[in-house]
Amino acid sequence: MMKVAFFDTKEYDRPSFEHYGELKGLEFKFLETKLTEDTAELAKGCDVVCVFVNDTVNAPVIDKLYEYGIKMVALRCAGYNNVDVQRAYRKVHVVHVPAYSPYAVAEHAAALLLTSIRRIHKAYNRTRDFNFSLNGLTGFDLHGKTVGIIGTGKIGRIFMDICRGFGMNVIAYDKFPAKDSDIEYVSLDELFDRSDIISLHCPLTDETRHMINTDSIDRMKKGVVIINTSRGALIDTEALLIGLRARKIGAACLDVYEEEADIFFEDRSGHILDDELLSRLISLPNVIVTSHQAFLTEEALNNIAETTVNNIVSYFENDGLCDNELCYRCGNIETCKKERKQRCF
Ligand code: NAI
């Protein structure tokens, strides 16, 4: 039976993975710790490691996994910015779950937006305290507002449809604009200039890191609402804080944070949070932070487990072929992924 070392296990991961693992004959070794250089050793004796967004799969970790005979890193998420794919090439196969429920993430972005602009988080706390005052709860209509969507892939497009349902004007920027679509693509600068609300749905790459920074915030409309359900480092958090304190940014809805790796997903109540930037963000009334929760629906958890298990099984049963392999064969993961018809290596 094939053994899978499952790093960074949470209570909500186990039922779906145990179910699909049993169906397909995989044995999971559930580990609470994250994968790092220090913990890689725990995967000894396994065939595969299964990791999530905040596990570290850098060059030293890949070298160790290779030394232990691990054949595959199975990401149970879509994003792979935590994996040195170039280093993995010819050592360890890397598979991911390209889509599990884009609806879950897009709907969470919409939930954050509505909560924020209609002050639902404030109202909820007030009425629990029998405070029925409306002072300070004035919101604004979404109808007629312009939303700028950065990244028109699976999640960005669903969020776009939701926004259209509210009667919003949608403009978008994508490095690879969709052909034959009715999307109004504009340059990034024009998107910053025109949007009342900006929602990030592109991957984190060297190019997109800190795309929301002092310069881009300077261009934005006063009162702009920024939503990030993608990856924390798309935003320069210091610049965001300055923009919020200067009242330039009207609100921020954040499901991700650039330094989230050692903070999110854990119960830290009762501890003093050492992260100054995050503490300051959370203290602002117009900032909502959820801890990388956008994916967390029953549908998504089931799809993640089913696809991950199928990825592993299909690779081992299919002579090294798996549609969801992240390939680095031609030196560029974006084009390689799209053009590959055969095995990665
Ligand atoms: P996707 O691959 O379907 O779409 C990404 C889009 O971004 C593509 O259209 C691509 O052309 C575009 N893009 C690539 N480089 C760009 C650039 N430099 N500038 C602008 N656009 C660029 O991905 P999907 O499924 O829509 O996911 C989007 C992101 O959402 C993921 O990268 C991931 O980071 C994040 N995510 C967050 C989750 C959460 O729980 N908060 C869960 C799942 C994904």
Short mmCIF file of N, CA, C and O and ligand atoms in Angstrom, two decimals, residues 98 100 105 150-156 173-176 201-203 207-208 229-231 255-256 292 294-295, ligand 1:
data_model
loop_
_atom_site.label_atom_id
_atom_site.label_comp_id
_atom_site.label_asym_id
_atom_site.label_seq_id
_atom_site.Cartn_x
_atom_site.Cartn_y
_atom_site.Cartn_z
N PRO A 98 -5.91 21.94 -9.53
CA PRO A 98 -6.09 23.22 -10.23
C PRO A 98 -7.40 23.92 -9.89
O PRO A 98 -7.46 25.14 -9.84
N TYR A 100 -10.99 23.35 -7.26
CA TYR A 100 -11.77 22.47 -6.38
C TYR A 100 -13.13 23.07 -6.11
O TYR A 100 -14.12 22.40 -6.11
N VAL A 105 -14.28 30.40 -3.26
CA VAL A 105 -13.42 31.57 -3.08
C VAL A 105 -14.12 32.85 -3.56
O VAL A 105 -14.11 33.88 -2.87
N ILE A 150 -8.54 41.82 -11.04
CA ILE A 150 -7.19 41.51 -11.53
C ILE A 150 -7.04 40.00 -11.56
O ILE A 150 -7.02 39.35 -10.51
N GLY A 151 -6.96 39.44 -12.77
CA GLY A 151 -6.91 37.98 -12.92
C GLY A 151 -8.29 37.45 -13.26
O GLY A 151 -9.17 37.39 -12.40
N THR A 152 -8.49 37.11 -14.54
CA THR A 152 -9.82 36.65 -14.97
C THR A 152 -9.79 35.15 -15.27
O THR A 152 -10.22 34.70 -16.32
N GLY A 153 -9.26 34.40 -14.32
CA GLY A 153 -9.26 32.93 -14.43
C GLY A 153 -10.57 32.41 -13.84
O GLY A 153 -11.59 33.09 -13.88
N LYS A 154 -10.47 31.21 -13.27
CA LYS A 154 -11.69 30.55 -12.80
C LYS A 154 -12.40 31.37 -11.71
O LYS A 154 -13.60 31.63 -11.80
N ILE A 155 -11.64 31.80 -10.71
CA ILE A 155 -12.27 32.51 -9.58
C ILE A 155 -12.67 33.92 -10.00
O ILE A 155 -13.78 34.39 -9.71
N GLY A 156 -11.77 34.60 -10.70
CA GLY A 156 -12.04 35.98 -11.12
C GLY A 156 -13.31 36.08 -11.94
O GLY A 156 -14.11 37.01 -11.77
N TYR A 173 -8.17 43.34 -15.59
CA TYR A 173 -6.82 43.26 -16.14
C TYR A 173 -6.35 41.82 -16.00
O TYR A 173 -6.56 41.18 -14.95
N ASP A 174 -5.73 41.29 -17.05
CA ASP A 174 -5.11 39.97 -16.99
C ASP A 174 -3.90 40.00 -17.90
O ASP A 174 -3.96 40.57 -18.99
N LYS A 175 -2.82 39.39 -17.46
CA LYS A 175 -1.62 39.36 -18.30
C LYS A 175 -1.89 38.55 -19.57
O LYS A 175 -1.31 38.80 -20.61
N PHE A 176 -2.79 37.58 -19.45
CA PHE A 176 -3.17 36.76 -20.61
C PHE A 176 -4.68 36.89 -20.79
O PHE A 176 -5.43 36.00 -20.38
N HIS A 201 -7.34 38.37 -8.09
CA HIS A 201 -7.56 36.94 -8.38
C HIS A 201 -6.48 36.39 -9.29
O HIS A 201 -6.73 35.48 -10.08
N CYS A 202 -5.26 36.95 -9.19
CA CYS A 202 -4.14 36.45 -10.00
C CYS A 202 -3.18 35.70 -9.09
O CYS A 202 -3.22 35.84 -7.87
N PRO A 203 -2.30 34.87 -9.65
CA PRO A 203 -1.35 34.15 -8.81
C PRO A 203 -0.25 35.07 -8.30
O PRO A 203 -0.03 36.15 -8.85
N GLU A 207 6.42 38.90 -10.68
CA GLU A 207 5.84 40.07 -11.33
C GLU A 207 4.68 40.67 -10.53
O GLU A 207 4.47 41.88 -10.53
N THR A 208 3.91 39.81 -9.87
CA THR A 208 2.71 40.33 -9.18
C THR A 208 2.97 40.65 -7.71
O THR A 208 2.12 41.26 -7.05
N THR A 229 -8.34 37.77 -1.86
CA THR A 229 -8.54 36.36 -1.48
C THR A 229 -7.52 35.49 -2.21
O THR A 229 -7.69 34.28 -2.32
N SER A 230 -6.47 36.12 -2.74
CA SER A 230 -5.54 35.37 -3.59
C SER A 230 -4.27 34.94 -2.85
O SER A 230 -4.18 33.82 -2.38
N ARG A 231 -3.33 35.83 -2.73
CA ARG A 231 -2.13 35.56 -1.94
C ARG A 231 -1.70 36.87 -1.28
O ARG A 231 -1.73 37.93 -1.91
N ASP A 255 -8.36 37.91 3.04
CA ASP A 255 -8.40 36.51 3.46
C ASP A 255 -6.99 35.94 3.54
O ASP A 255 -6.80 34.82 3.97
N VAL A 256 -6.04 36.73 3.07
CA VAL A 256 -4.64 36.29 3.03
C VAL A 256 -3.76 37.45 3.48
O VAL A 256 -4.15 38.61 3.37
N HIS A 292 -7.39 32.83 5.72
CA HIS A 292 -7.26 31.95 4.56
C HIS A 292 -8.38 30.90 4.58
O HIS A 292 -8.14 29.69 4.51
N ALA A 294 -11.22 31.21 2.54
CA ALA A 294 -12.10 31.31 1.37
C ALA A 294 -12.41 29.96 0.73
O ALA A 294 -13.48 29.75 0.19
N PHE A 295 -11.48 29.02 0.83
CA PHE A 295 -11.69 27.72 0.18
C PHE A 295 -12.58 26.79 1.00
O PHE A 295 -13.00 25.75 0.52
P1 NAI B 1 -6.51 30.65 -12.55
O1 NAI B 1 -5.21 30.09 -12.94
O2 NAI B 1 -7.77 30.05 -13.10
O3 NAI B 1 -6.53 32.22 -12.88
C1 NAI B 1 -5.46 33.08 -12.64
C2 NAI B 1 -5.53 34.19 -13.65
O4 NAI B 1 -4.49 35.13 -13.35
C3 NAI B 1 -5.32 33.71 -15.10
O5 NAI B 1 -6.33 34.23 -15.94
C4 NAI B 1 -3.95 34.27 -15.46
O6 NAI B 1 -3.84 34.60 -16.83
C5 NAI B 1 -3.91 35.52 -14.59
N1 NAI B 1 -2.56 36.03 -14.40
C6 NAI B 1 -1.38 35.36 -14.43
N2 NAI B 1 -0.35 36.24 -14.27
C7 NAI B 1 -0.91 37.46 -14.13
C8 NAI B 1 -0.37 38.75 -13.93
N3 NAI B 1 0.95 38.95 -13.87
N4 NAI B 1 -1.24 39.79 -13.85
C9 NAI B 1 -2.58 39.60 -13.94
N5 NAI B 1 -3.14 38.40 -14.13
C10 NAI B 1 -2.31 37.33 -14.22
O7 NAI B 1 -6.52 30.62 -10.95
P2 NAI B 1 -7.79 30.66 -9.97
O8 NAI B 1 -8.24 29.27 -9.69
O9 NAI B 1 -8.77 31.66 -10.46
O10 NAI B 1 -7.10 31.18 -8.63
C11 NAI B 1 -6.61 32.51 -8.51
C12 NAI B 1 -5.77 32.61 -7.25
O11 NAI B 1 -6.63 32.43 -6.12
C13 NAI B 1 -4.71 31.51 -7.09
O12 NAI B 1 -3.50 31.90 -7.69
C14 NAI B 1 -4.55 31.39 -5.61
O13 NAI B 1 -3.47 32.18 -5.20
C15 NAI B 1 -5.83 31.98 -5.03
N6 NAI B 1 -6.61 31.03 -4.23
C16 NAI B 1 -6.93 31.37 -2.94
C17 NAI B 1 -7.68 30.53 -2.16
C18 NAI B 1 -8.11 30.90 -0.77
O14 NAI B 1 -8.59 30.05 -0.02
N7 NAI B 1 -7.97 32.15 -0.36
C19 NAI B 1 -8.10 29.21 -2.66
C20 NAI B 1 -7.76 28.99 -4.07
C21 NAI B 1 -7.01 29.85 -4.81
#
